Coordinates of C-alpha atoms in Angstrom, one line a residue:
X1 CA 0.0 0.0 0.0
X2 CA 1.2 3.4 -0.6
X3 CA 0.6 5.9 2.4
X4 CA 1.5 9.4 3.8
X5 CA 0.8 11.3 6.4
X6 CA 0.1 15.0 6.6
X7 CA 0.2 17.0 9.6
X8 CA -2.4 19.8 10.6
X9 CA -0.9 22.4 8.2
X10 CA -1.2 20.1 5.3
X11 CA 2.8 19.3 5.9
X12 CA 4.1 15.3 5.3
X13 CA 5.3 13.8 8.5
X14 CA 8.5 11.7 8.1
X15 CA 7.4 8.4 6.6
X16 CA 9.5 6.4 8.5
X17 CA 8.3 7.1 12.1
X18 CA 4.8 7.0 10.7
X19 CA 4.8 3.4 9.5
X20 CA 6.8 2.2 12.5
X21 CA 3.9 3.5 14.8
X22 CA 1.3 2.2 12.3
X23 CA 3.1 -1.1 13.2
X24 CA 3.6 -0.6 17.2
X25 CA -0.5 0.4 16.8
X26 CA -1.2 -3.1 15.2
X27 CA 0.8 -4.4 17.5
X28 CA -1.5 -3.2 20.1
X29 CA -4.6 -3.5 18.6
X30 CA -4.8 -6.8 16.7
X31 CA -4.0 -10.3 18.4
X32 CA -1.0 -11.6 16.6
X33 CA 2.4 -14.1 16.7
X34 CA 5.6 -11.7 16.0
X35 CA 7.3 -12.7 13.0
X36 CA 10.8 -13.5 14.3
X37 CA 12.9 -12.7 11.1
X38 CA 12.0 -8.9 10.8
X39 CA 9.7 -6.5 12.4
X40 CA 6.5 -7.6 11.1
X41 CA 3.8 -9.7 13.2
X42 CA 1.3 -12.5 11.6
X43 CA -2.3 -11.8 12.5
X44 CA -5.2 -13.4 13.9
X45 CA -6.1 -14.4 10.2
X46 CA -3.1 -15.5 9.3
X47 CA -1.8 -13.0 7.0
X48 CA 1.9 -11.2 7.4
X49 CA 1.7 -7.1 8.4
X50 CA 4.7 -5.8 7.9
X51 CA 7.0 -3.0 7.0
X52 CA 8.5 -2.6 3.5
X53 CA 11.8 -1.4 1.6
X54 CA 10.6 2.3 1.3
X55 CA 8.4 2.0 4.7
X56 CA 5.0 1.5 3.3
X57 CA 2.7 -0.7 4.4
X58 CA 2.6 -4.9 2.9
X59 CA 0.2 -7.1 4.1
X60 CA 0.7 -10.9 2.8
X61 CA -2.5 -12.8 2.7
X62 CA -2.8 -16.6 4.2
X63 CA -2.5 -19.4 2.3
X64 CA -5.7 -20.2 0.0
X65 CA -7.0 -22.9 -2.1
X66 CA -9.1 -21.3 -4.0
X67 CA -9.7 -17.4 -5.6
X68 CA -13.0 -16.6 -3.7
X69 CA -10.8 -17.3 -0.8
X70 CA -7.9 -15.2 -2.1
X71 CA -10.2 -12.1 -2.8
X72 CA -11.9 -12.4 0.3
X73 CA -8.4 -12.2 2.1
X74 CA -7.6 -9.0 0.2
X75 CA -10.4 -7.5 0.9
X76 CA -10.0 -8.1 5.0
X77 CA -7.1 -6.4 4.7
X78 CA -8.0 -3.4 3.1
X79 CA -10.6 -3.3 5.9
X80 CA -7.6 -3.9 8.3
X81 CA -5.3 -1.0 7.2
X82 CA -8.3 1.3 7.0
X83 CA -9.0 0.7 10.6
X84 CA -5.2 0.9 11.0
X85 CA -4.9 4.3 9.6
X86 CA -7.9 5.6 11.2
X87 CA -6.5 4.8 14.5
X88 CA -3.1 6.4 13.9
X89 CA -4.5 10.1 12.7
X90 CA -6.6 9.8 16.3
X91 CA -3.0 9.8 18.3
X92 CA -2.2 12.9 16.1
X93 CA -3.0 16.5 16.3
X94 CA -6.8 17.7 15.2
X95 CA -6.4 18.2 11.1
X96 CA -4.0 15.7 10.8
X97 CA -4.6 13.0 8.1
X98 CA -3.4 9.6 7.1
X99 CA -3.7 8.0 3.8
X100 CA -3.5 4.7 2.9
X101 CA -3.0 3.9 -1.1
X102 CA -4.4 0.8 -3.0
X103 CA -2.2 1.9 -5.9
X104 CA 0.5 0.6 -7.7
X105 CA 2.9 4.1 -8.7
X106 CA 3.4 6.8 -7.2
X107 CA 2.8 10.5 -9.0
X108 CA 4.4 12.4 -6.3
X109 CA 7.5 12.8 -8.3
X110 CA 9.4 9.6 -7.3
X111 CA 8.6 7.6 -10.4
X112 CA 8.6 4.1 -8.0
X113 CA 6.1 1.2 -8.4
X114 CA 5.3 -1.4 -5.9
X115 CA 2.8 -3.9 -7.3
X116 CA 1.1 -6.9 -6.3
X117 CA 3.2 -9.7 -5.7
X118 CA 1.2 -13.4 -6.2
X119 CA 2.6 -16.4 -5.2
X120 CA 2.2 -20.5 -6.5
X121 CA 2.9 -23.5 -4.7
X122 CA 3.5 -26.1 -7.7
X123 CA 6.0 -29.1 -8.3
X124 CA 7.1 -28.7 -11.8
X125 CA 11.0 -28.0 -12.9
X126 CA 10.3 -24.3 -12.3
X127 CA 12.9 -23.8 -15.6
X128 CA 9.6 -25.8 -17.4
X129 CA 7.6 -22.2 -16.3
X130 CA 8.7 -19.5 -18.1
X131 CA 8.0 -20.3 -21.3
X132 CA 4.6 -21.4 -20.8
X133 CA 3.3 -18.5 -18.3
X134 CA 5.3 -15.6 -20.1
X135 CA 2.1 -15.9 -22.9
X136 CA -0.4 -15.9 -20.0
X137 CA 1.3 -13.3 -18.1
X138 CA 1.8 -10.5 -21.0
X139 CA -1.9 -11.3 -22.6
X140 CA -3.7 -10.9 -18.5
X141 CA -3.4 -7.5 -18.3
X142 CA -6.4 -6.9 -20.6
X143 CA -9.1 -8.3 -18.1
X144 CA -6.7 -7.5 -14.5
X145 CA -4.6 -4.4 -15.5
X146 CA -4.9 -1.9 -12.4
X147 CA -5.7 1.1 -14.6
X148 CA -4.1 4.6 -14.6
X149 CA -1.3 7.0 -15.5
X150 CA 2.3 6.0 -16.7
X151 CA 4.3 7.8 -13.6
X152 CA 7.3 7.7 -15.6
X153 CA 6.7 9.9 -18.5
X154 CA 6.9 13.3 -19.3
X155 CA 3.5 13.7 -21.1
X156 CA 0.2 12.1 -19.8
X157 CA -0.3 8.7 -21.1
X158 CA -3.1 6.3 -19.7
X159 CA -2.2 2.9 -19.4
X160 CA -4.5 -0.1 -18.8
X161 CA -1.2 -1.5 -16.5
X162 CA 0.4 1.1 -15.0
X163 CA 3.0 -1.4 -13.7
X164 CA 4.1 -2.5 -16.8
X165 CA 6.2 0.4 -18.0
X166 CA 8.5 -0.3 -14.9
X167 CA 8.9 -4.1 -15.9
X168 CA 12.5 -4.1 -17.9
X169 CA 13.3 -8.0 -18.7
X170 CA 11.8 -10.8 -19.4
X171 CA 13.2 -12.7 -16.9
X172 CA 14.8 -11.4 -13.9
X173 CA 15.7 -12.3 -10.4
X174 CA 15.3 -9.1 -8.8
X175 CA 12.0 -7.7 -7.5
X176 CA 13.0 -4.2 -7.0
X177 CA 14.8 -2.9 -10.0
X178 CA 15.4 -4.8 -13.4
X179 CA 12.0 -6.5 -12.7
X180 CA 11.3 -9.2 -15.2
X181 CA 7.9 -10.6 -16.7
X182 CA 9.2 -13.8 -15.4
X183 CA 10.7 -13.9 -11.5
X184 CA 12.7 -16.5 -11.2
X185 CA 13.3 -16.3 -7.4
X186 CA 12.5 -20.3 -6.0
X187 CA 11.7 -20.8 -2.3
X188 CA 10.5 -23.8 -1.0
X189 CA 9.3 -22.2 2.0
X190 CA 6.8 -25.8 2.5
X191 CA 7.6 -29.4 1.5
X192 CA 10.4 -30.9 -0.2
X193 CA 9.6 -31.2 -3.6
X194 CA 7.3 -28.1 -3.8
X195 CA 8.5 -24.3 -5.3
X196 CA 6.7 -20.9 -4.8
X197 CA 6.4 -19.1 -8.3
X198 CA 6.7 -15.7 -7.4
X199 CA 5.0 -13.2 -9.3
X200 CA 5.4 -9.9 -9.4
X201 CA 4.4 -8.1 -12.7
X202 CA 0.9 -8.2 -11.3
X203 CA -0.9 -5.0 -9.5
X204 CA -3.2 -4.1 -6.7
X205 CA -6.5 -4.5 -7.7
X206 CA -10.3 -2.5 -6.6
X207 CA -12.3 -4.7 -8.9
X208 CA -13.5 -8.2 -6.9
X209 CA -13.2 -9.7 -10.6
X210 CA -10.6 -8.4 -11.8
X211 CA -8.4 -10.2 -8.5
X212 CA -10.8 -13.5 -8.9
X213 CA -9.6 -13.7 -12.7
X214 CA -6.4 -13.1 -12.1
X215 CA -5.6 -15.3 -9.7
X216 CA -8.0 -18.4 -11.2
X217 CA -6.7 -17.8 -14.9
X218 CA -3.0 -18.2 -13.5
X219 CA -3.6 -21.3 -11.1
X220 CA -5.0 -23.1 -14.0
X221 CA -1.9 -22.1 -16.4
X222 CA 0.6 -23.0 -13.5
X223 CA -1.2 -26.3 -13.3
X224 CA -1.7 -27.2 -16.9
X225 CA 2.4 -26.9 -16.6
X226 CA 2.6 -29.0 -14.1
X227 CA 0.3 -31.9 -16.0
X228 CA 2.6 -32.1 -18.3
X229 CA 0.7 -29.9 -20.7
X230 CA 2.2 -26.9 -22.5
X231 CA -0.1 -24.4 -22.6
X232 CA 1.9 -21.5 -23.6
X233 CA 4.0 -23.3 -26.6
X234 CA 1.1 -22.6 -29.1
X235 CA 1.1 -18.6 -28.3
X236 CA 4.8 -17.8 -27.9
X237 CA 5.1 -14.2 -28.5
X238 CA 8.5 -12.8 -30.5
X239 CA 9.2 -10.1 -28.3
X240 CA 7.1 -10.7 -24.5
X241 CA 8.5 -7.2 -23.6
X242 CA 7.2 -5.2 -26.4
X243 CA 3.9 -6.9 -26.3
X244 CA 3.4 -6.5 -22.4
X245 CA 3.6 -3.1 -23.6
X246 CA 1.8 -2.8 -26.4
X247 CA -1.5 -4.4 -24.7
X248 CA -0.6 -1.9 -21.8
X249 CA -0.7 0.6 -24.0
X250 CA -4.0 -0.2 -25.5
X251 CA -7.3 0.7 -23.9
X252 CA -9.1 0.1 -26.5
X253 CA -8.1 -3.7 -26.5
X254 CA -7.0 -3.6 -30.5
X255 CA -3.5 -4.3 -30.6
X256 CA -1.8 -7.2 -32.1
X257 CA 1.5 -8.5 -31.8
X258 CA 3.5 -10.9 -33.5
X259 CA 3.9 -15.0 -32.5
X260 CA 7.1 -16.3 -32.4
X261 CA 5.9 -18.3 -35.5

């Protein structure tokens, strides 16, 4: 979540004190299990409140096995870091207000993106993935593309994902600069045998269907891989990049790009 705090006068407060005691106030409020490697706690439903890389607010959702489920989880904790935030401004001076972004860039000048990170547990050769979810990944962003502004150029340009003109590769391990199409970063983090397919070209989302589809569309790609089928050999794209962008680009849902055949 983005978020800032203004003071009576209309003034930003330092970020970075502000999201700490957002934390020590969910600390207090919420029953929860501290998280012993960093600063972040798991709450009574499960999900991971903690403190990112530029000290905004990240709230991980519990494991699901199904999309209702996962949409259900966002939506408690949009719920959670509104209550969150309301409590805050009430320890602060009369006037004072804190905000709380569902958004995915930020226009105050910075030209940064944060996203909405998804994670798979499957038990395919996760070298097996890329080529068949780069397809489903590039072509998604028509029915669960955030919506909005390209914060990174110097005219105004909607875009239907706002995200994708800060992803740079096609595949890519990092998840904070260079950001691929394809994240290659493997954890277990369960069961031998098991990976976590972390994606992270994906963005915060106010439409209920917009996060059912795309979390439903991509479990059932992730496990036609893992069947054995090869979903994404029949719709390989010649250039992934330029075609994430070009459907980006498009509102009016006309482009076309080329196969790799």
């Amino acid at each position: 979540y983005g978020f800032a705090v203004l003071d009576e006068h209309g003034n930003p407060l330092p970020v970075d004190a502000m999201a700490t005691q957002l934390l020590s106030l969910a600390r207090a409020r919420l029953p929860h299990l501290n998280d012993v490697s960093s600063n972040g706690i798991f709450i009574q439903n499960a999900s991971r409140l903690y403190v990112d890389a530029g000290y905004h607010p990240e709230l991980a959702g519990c494991e699901c096995t199904n999309p209702w489920d996962v949409v259900r989880y966002m939506l408690a904790g949009d719920r959670i870091l509104s209550s969150l935030a309301t409590a805050l401004e009430s320890t602060l001076p009369p006037g004072s207000q804190v905000f709380v972004f569902k958004t995915n860039v930020d226009h105050g000048g910075k030209g940064v993106t944060w996203g909405s990170h998804e994670s798979q547990l499957h038990r395919v050769d996760p070298l097996l993935l890329p080529p068949q979810l780069i397809p489903h990944l590039v072509s998604r962003v028509i029915y669960c593309g955030a919506g909005g502004f390209r914060n990174n150029s110097a005219g105004l340009q909607f875009l239907v994902s706002p995200r994708a003109a800060h992803i740079e590769h096609v595949l890519s391990s990092s998840s904070t600069a260079a950001r691929g199409i394809f994240h290659t970063k493997d954890e277990t983090l369960s069961t031998k045998g098991y990976h976590r397919l972390h994606i992270i070209c994906g963005e915060s989302l106010s439409s209920h269907r917009a996060a059912w589809l795309r979390m439903a569309t991509t479990s059932l790609v992730t496990a036609m891989a893992e069947a054995g089928l090869r979903p994404g050999d029949a719709v390989e794209l010649a250039s992934p990049l330029e075609a994430l962008r070009a459907f980006a680009a498009d509102p009016d849902l006309a482009a076309l790009v080329p196969g790799a055949r």
